[in-house]
GROMACS .gro file of C-alpha atoms in nm:
model
  285
    1MET     CA    1   1.446  -3.724  -0.776
    2PRO     CA    2   1.620  -4.005  -0.951
    3ILE     CA    3   1.778  -4.256  -0.640
    4GLN     CA    4   2.083  -4.420  -0.817
    5ILE     CA    5   2.142  -4.609  -0.515
    6PHE     CA    6   1.811  -4.823  -0.596
    7MET     CA    7   1.709  -4.740  -0.932
    8GLU     CA    8   1.849  -4.569  -1.203
    9THR     CA    9   1.465  -4.507  -1.415
   10VAL     CA   10   1.254  -4.459  -1.100
   11ASN     CA   11   1.178  -4.160  -0.903
   12VAL     CA   12   1.131  -4.239  -0.553
   13GLY     CA   13   0.819  -4.059  -0.367
   14GLN     CA   14   0.735  -3.948  -0.660
   15TYR     CA   15   0.468  -4.096  -0.967
   16ASN     CA   16   0.542  -4.259  -1.247
   17THR     CA   17   0.467  -4.428  -1.547
   18LEU     CA   18   0.599  -4.740  -1.539
   19LYS     CA   19   0.530  -5.093  -1.768
   20VAL     CA   20   0.397  -5.384  -1.646
   21SER     CA   21   0.651  -5.684  -1.673
   22ARG     CA   22   0.493  -5.970  -1.562
   23LYS     CA   23   0.209  -6.156  -1.338
   24VAL     CA   24   0.214  -6.272  -0.984
   25ASP     CA   25  -0.015  -6.431  -0.713
   26PHE     CA   26   0.053  -6.085  -0.538
   27GLY     CA   27   0.016  -5.847  -0.826
   28PHE     CA   28   0.256  -5.745  -1.082
   29TYR     CA   29   0.582  -5.644  -1.170
   30LEU     CA   30   0.650  -5.294  -1.286
   31GLU     CA   31   0.913  -5.250  -1.563
   32ASP     CA   32   1.273  -5.058  -1.330
   33GLY     CA   33   1.561  -5.144  -1.555
   34GLY     CA   34   1.605  -5.426  -1.265
   35ASP     CA   35   1.422  -5.686  -1.093
   36GLY     CA   36   1.087  -5.459  -1.053
   37ILE     CA   37   0.875  -5.274  -0.902
   38LEU     CA   38   0.542  -5.514  -0.690
   39LEU     CA   39   0.212  -5.371  -0.729
   40PRO     CA   40   0.008  -5.551  -0.515
   41THR     CA   41  -0.314  -5.671  -0.667
   42ARG     CA   42  -0.570  -5.419  -0.430
   43PHE     CA   43  -0.389  -5.115  -0.620
   44ALA     CA   44  -0.398  -5.291  -0.933
   45PRO     CA   45  -0.700  -5.184  -1.155
   46LYS     CA   46  -0.901  -5.407  -1.342
   47GLY     CA   47  -0.859  -5.539  -1.666
   48LEU     CA   48  -0.465  -5.439  -1.589
   49ARG     CA   49  -0.228  -5.696  -1.839
   50ILE     CA   50   0.127  -5.699  -1.960
   51GLY     CA   51   0.287  -5.450  -2.161
   52ASP     CA   52   0.005  -5.189  -1.973
   53GLU     CA   53   0.147  -4.847  -1.927
   54ILE     CA   54   0.001  -4.739  -1.572
   55THR     CA   55   0.090  -4.474  -1.338
   56VAL     CA   56   0.211  -4.555  -1.026
   57PHE     CA   57   0.348  -4.395  -0.683
   58VAL     CA   58   0.659  -4.560  -0.558
   59TYR     CA   59   0.817  -4.537  -0.238
   60HIS     CA   60   0.978  -4.804   0.029
   61ASP     CA   61   0.754  -5.037   0.230
   62SER     CA   62   0.838  -5.130   0.577
   63ASP     CA   63   1.091  -5.416   0.473
   64ASN     CA   64   1.223  -5.108   0.320
   65ARG     CA   65   1.148  -5.279  -0.011
   66LEU     CA   66   1.017  -5.032  -0.325
   67ILE     CA   67   0.635  -5.086  -0.362
   68ALA     CA   68   0.426  -4.934  -0.621
   69THR     CA   69   0.062  -4.824  -0.523
   70THR     CA   70  -0.218  -4.636  -0.752
   71GLN     CA   71  -0.295  -4.472  -0.370
   72LYS     CA   72  -0.275  -4.089  -0.372
   73ALA     CA   73   0.048  -3.966  -0.151
   74ASN     CA   74  -0.052  -3.636   0.009
   75ALA     CA   75   0.228  -3.493  -0.098
   76CYS     CA   76   0.589  -3.572  -0.342
   77VAL     CA   77   0.956  -3.525  -0.292
   78GLY     CA   78   1.053  -3.203  -0.311
   79GLU     CA   79   0.660  -3.060  -0.229
   80ILE     CA   80   0.565  -2.882   0.089
   81ALA     CA   81   0.216  -2.954   0.255
   82LYS     CA   82   0.025  -2.964   0.622
   83MET     CA   83   0.005  -3.312   0.716
   84LYS     CA   84  -0.138  -3.504   1.058
   85ALA     CA   85   0.042  -3.653   1.317
   86VAL     CA   86  -0.109  -4.026   1.390
   87ALA     CA   87   0.216  -4.188   1.628
   88VAL     CA   88   0.479  -3.978   1.817
   89THR     CA   89   0.832  -4.172   1.913
   90ARG     CA   90   1.167  -4.126   2.062
   91GLN     CA   91   1.329  -4.113   1.721
   92GLY     CA   92   1.058  -3.928   1.579
   93ALA     CA   93   0.700  -3.863   1.433
   94PHE     CA   94   0.515  -4.066   1.119
   95LEU     CA   95   0.233  -3.856   0.923
   96ASP     CA   96  -0.081  -3.974   0.792
   97TRP     CA   97   0.085  -3.957   0.413
   98GLY     CA   98  -0.199  -4.116   0.231
   99LEU     CA   99  -0.047  -4.436   0.161
  100MET     CA  100  -0.033  -4.775   0.388
  101LYS     CA  101   0.293  -4.644   0.551
  102ASP     CA  102   0.265  -4.336   0.719
  103LEU     CA  103   0.541  -4.054   0.724
  104PHE     CA  104   0.854  -4.013   0.917
  105VAL     CA  105   0.996  -3.691   1.099
  106PRO     CA  106   1.316  -3.752   1.248
  107ALA     CA  107   1.315  -3.617   1.571
  108SER     CA  108   1.603  -3.402   1.474
  109LYS     CA  109   1.422  -3.232   1.220
  110GLN     CA  110   1.099  -3.111   1.454
  111LEU     CA  111   1.071  -2.757   1.535
  112GLY     CA  112   0.918  -2.824   1.838
  113GLY     CA  113   0.831  -3.172   1.923
  114MET     CA  114   0.494  -3.318   1.740
  115ARG     CA  115   0.187  -3.439   1.910
  116VAL     CA  116  -0.066  -3.704   1.787
  117GLY     CA  117  -0.381  -3.516   1.634
  118ALA     CA  118  -0.154  -3.216   1.517
  119GLU     CA  119  -0.110  -3.114   1.186
  120TYR     CA  120   0.191  -2.924   1.071
  121LEU     CA  121   0.399  -2.819   0.747
  122VAL     CA  122   0.655  -3.045   0.602
  123LYS     CA  123   0.873  -3.083   0.347
  124LEU     CA  124   0.926  -3.420   0.158
  125TYR     CA  125   1.294  -3.516   0.095
  126ILE     CA  126   1.513  -3.840   0.014
  127ASP     CA  127   1.759  -3.920   0.326
  128GLN     CA  128   2.037  -4.023   0.177
  129MET     CA  129   2.185  -4.256   0.415
  130THR     CA  130   1.872  -4.473   0.328
  131GLY     CA  131   1.727  -4.339   0.046
  132ARG     CA  132   1.392  -4.357   0.162
  133VAL     CA  133   1.190  -4.073   0.209
  134ALA     CA  134   1.113  -3.879   0.539
  135ALA     CA  135   1.000  -3.520   0.613
  136THR     CA  136   1.127  -3.230   0.777
  137GLU     CA  137   0.969  -2.933   0.941
  138LYS     CA  138   1.291  -2.680   0.946
  139ILE     CA  139   1.180  -2.554   0.581
  140GLU     CA  140   1.280  -2.179   0.642
  141GLN     CA  141   1.623  -2.269   0.556
  142LEU     CA  142   1.510  -2.460   0.225
  143LEU     CA  143   1.334  -2.138   0.108
  144SER     CA  144   1.492  -1.805  -0.065
  145ASN     CA  145   1.513  -1.584  -0.302
  146ASP     CA  146   1.811  -1.469  -0.301
  147VAL     CA  147   1.846  -1.631  -0.717
  148LEU     CA  148   1.460  -1.627  -0.847
  149THR     CA  149   1.285  -1.855  -1.077
  150VAL     CA  150   0.988  -1.605  -1.145
  151LYS     CA  151   0.894  -1.288  -1.312
  152GLU     CA  152   0.611  -1.064  -1.272
  153LEU     CA  153   0.266  -1.195  -1.409
  154ASP     CA  154   0.363  -1.547  -1.419
  155GLN     CA  155   0.123  -1.767  -1.271
  156VAL     CA  156   0.287  -1.964  -0.906
  157GLU     CA  157   0.160  -2.257  -0.688
  158LEU     CA  158   0.111  -2.122  -0.316
  159LEU     CA  159   0.139  -2.235   0.008
  160VAL     CA  160  -0.007  -2.033   0.258
  161TYR     CA  161   0.325  -2.046   0.551
  162ARG     CA  162   0.205  -1.800   0.834
  163GLN     CA  163   0.065  -1.455   0.917
  164SER     CA  164   0.225  -1.134   0.910
  165GLU     CA  165   0.181  -0.787   1.022
  166LEU     CA  166   0.134  -0.730   0.666
  167GLY     CA  167  -0.094  -1.012   0.523
  168TYR     CA  168  -0.011  -1.363   0.482
  169VAL     CA  169   0.371  -1.482   0.388
  170VAL     CA  170   0.317  -1.773   0.134
  171ILE     CA  171   0.555  -2.030  -0.008
  172ILE     CA  172   0.574  -2.000  -0.388
  173ASN     CA  173   0.621  -2.299  -0.647
  174ASN     CA  174   0.818  -2.495  -0.326
  175VAL     CA  175   1.102  -2.266  -0.331
  176HIS     CA  176   1.020  -1.881  -0.281
  177THR     CA  177   0.838  -1.685  -0.030
  178GLY     CA  178   0.630  -1.374  -0.066
  179ILE     CA  179   0.335  -1.185   0.094
  180ILE     CA  180  -0.052  -1.178   0.007
  181HIS     CA  181  -0.163  -0.823   0.123
  182THR     CA  182  -0.429  -0.830   0.367
  183ASN     CA  183  -0.602  -0.537   0.119
  184GLU     CA  184  -0.585  -0.820  -0.156
  185ILE     CA  185  -0.743  -1.099   0.038
  186PHE     CA  186  -1.117  -1.125   0.049
  187THR     CA  187  -1.156  -1.476   0.131
  188GLU     CA  188  -1.069  -1.680   0.478
  189LEU     CA  189  -0.670  -1.794   0.497
  190LYS     CA  190  -0.543  -2.081   0.700
  191ILE     CA  191  -0.180  -2.212   0.725
  192GLY     CA  192  -0.167  -2.500   0.474
  193ASP     CA  193  -0.411  -2.383   0.243
  194LYS     CA  194  -0.251  -2.462  -0.148
  195LEU     CA  195  -0.363  -2.166  -0.418
  196LYS     CA  196  -0.312  -2.032  -0.763
  197GLY     CA  197  -0.209  -1.679  -0.797
  198PHE     CA  198   0.042  -1.481  -0.970
  199VAL     CA  199   0.324  -1.273  -0.912
  200LYS     CA  200   0.247  -0.904  -0.898
  201THR     CA  201   0.572  -0.730  -0.783
  202ILE     CA  202   0.894  -0.822  -0.720
  203LEU     CA  203   1.057  -0.588  -0.488
  204THR     CA  204   1.406  -0.440  -0.406
  205GLY     CA  205   1.582  -0.766  -0.263
  206ASN     CA  206   1.355  -0.980  -0.442
  207LYS     CA  207   1.093  -0.921  -0.225
  208ILE     CA  208   0.750  -1.092  -0.406
  209ASP     CA  209   0.413  -0.969  -0.394
  210VAL     CA  210   0.170  -1.217  -0.535
  211VAL     CA  211  -0.263  -1.190  -0.584
  212LEU     CA  212  -0.459  -1.500  -0.531
  213GLY     CA  213  -0.601  -1.590  -0.894
  214LYS     CA  214  -0.488  -1.506  -1.285
  215PRO     CA  215  -0.357  -1.194  -1.411
  216GLY     CA  216  -0.479  -0.925  -1.622
  217PHE     CA  217  -0.755  -1.006  -1.858
  218GLN     CA  218  -0.686  -1.389  -1.893
  219LYS     CA  219  -0.890  -1.352  -1.550
  220VAL     CA  220  -1.097  -1.090  -1.656
  221GLU     CA  221  -1.209  -1.328  -1.954
  222ASP     CA  222  -1.254  -1.597  -1.699
  223GLU     CA  223  -1.453  -1.399  -1.431
  224ALA     CA  224  -1.662  -1.276  -1.750
  225GLU     CA  225  -1.837  -1.631  -1.784
  226LYS     CA  226  -1.910  -1.681  -1.437
  227ILE     CA  227  -2.104  -1.311  -1.429
  228LEU     CA  228  -2.256  -1.428  -1.782
  229ARG     CA  229  -2.366  -1.693  -1.581
  230LEU     CA  230  -2.470  -1.595  -1.283
  231LEU     CA  231  -2.737  -1.368  -1.438
  232GLN     CA  232  -2.870  -1.659  -1.642
  233GLU     CA  233  -2.922  -1.846  -1.326
  234ASN     CA  234  -3.053  -1.522  -1.205
  235ASN     CA  235  -3.333  -1.367  -1.452
  236GLY     CA  236  -3.070  -1.154  -1.555
  237TYR     CA  237  -3.027  -0.953  -1.290
  238LEU     CA  238  -2.812  -0.938  -1.029
  239PRO     CA  239  -2.829  -0.634  -0.714
  240TYR     CA  240  -2.419  -0.585  -0.760
  241HIS     CA  241  -2.278  -0.259  -0.822
  242ASP     CA  242  -1.953   0.003  -0.773
  243LYS     CA  243  -2.056   0.041  -0.412
  244SER     CA  244  -2.125  -0.299  -0.329
  245ASP     CA  245  -1.951  -0.410  -0.021
  246PRO     CA  246  -1.654  -0.578  -0.137
  247GLU     CA  247  -1.730  -0.885   0.064
  248GLU     CA  248  -2.049  -0.949  -0.053
  249ILE     CA  249  -1.895  -0.885  -0.366
  250TYR     CA  250  -1.655  -1.177  -0.299
  251THR     CA  251  -1.908  -1.391  -0.091
  252PHE     CA  252  -2.143  -1.434  -0.427
  253PHE     CA  253  -1.931  -1.427  -0.706
  254GLY     CA  254  -1.566  -1.538  -0.589
  255MET     CA  255  -1.419  -1.210  -0.723
  256SER     CA  256  -1.221  -0.951  -0.536
  257LYS     CA  257  -1.447  -0.642  -0.602
  258LYS     CA  258  -1.154  -0.460  -0.833
  259THR     CA  259  -1.168  -0.754  -1.050
  260PHE     CA  260  -1.592  -0.738  -1.108
  261LYS     CA  261  -1.533  -0.386  -1.192
  262MET     CA  262  -1.284  -0.489  -1.412
  263THR     CA  263  -1.498  -0.755  -1.537
  264THR     CA  264  -1.874  -0.584  -1.565
  265GLY     CA  265  -1.696  -0.288  -1.729
  266ASN     CA  266  -1.578  -0.518  -1.994
  267LEU     CA  267  -1.891  -0.672  -2.028
  268TYR     CA  268  -2.053  -0.344  -2.071
  269LYS     CA  269  -1.844  -0.220  -2.317
  270GLN     CA  270  -1.955  -0.555  -2.525
  271ARG     CA  271  -2.293  -0.457  -2.482
  272LYS     CA  272  -2.339  -0.775  -2.278
  273ILE     CA  273  -2.503  -0.546  -2.014
  274GLU     CA  274  -2.638  -0.287  -1.866
  275PHE     CA  275  -2.602  -0.076  -1.577
  276THR     CA  276  -2.899  -0.008  -1.345
  277GLN     CA  277  -2.946   0.221  -1.016
  278THR     CA  278  -2.945  -0.091  -0.839
  279GLY     CA  279  -2.726  -0.327  -1.083
  280PHE     CA  280  -2.692  -0.425  -1.365
  281LYS     CA  281  -2.916  -0.694  -1.614
  282LEU     CA  282  -2.864  -0.916  -1.881
  283ILE     CA  283  -2.913  -0.747  -2.294
  284THR     CA  284  -3.089  -0.959  -2.458
  285GLU     CA  285  -3.124  -0.943  -2.827
   0.00000   0.00000   0.00000
């Protein structure tokens, strides 16, 4: 979000596209509606000139000055991500942010203390007192399904949050929680994994069931291209069928058995493949 205490036009803790206003010995200043934000020479691409526009990540350096960088941050303000602790003090911990400066997690924002080398799920926010980006491990209270911003079949960004009796609890678009049920998981999931999926069902109480991949026939069409490519790469024949083990299908095709059957059935109707007793083969004209 814009931090008006410091800036009117720049989003701190986010990527911004800014215009180069002037060059100095140690870098370039980018327009921000004020004195400008420094992009140090080591992060400036070759050939950068005054008047050019460049996309940079903006944050505060160790001297509390706004600085721009072309380094890729591990997460932006408002996002939840898994990061490794690189230092711990009495005041808080510092996480590897992917930038020159580490990300601070105040001790009051930790669940049970952090230790160097361990990884933690945190959400990035702007500290209202300092205007700096900080992180909190207390993300449960920041998630809510009271008012949903998604509907059934919407494609969503998922982050694996924790395991449950039903499968895995995931964070949806950094806002809501949902469940991927065990019987619809065909790959190894780890806490902190970022995945793409879609809303399968919204139940009573705004409980959300999600599935990995894309919904409906759009997904089938994408997977059809993959199956045809694999056939061509394997001399036009593949030894998989509707009795094949789901894990074997996922290992080879990267899709669930349900999607495999839908996709091959669609290809059969289009007369692009032919089923055999032991698998299926490409129809060549």
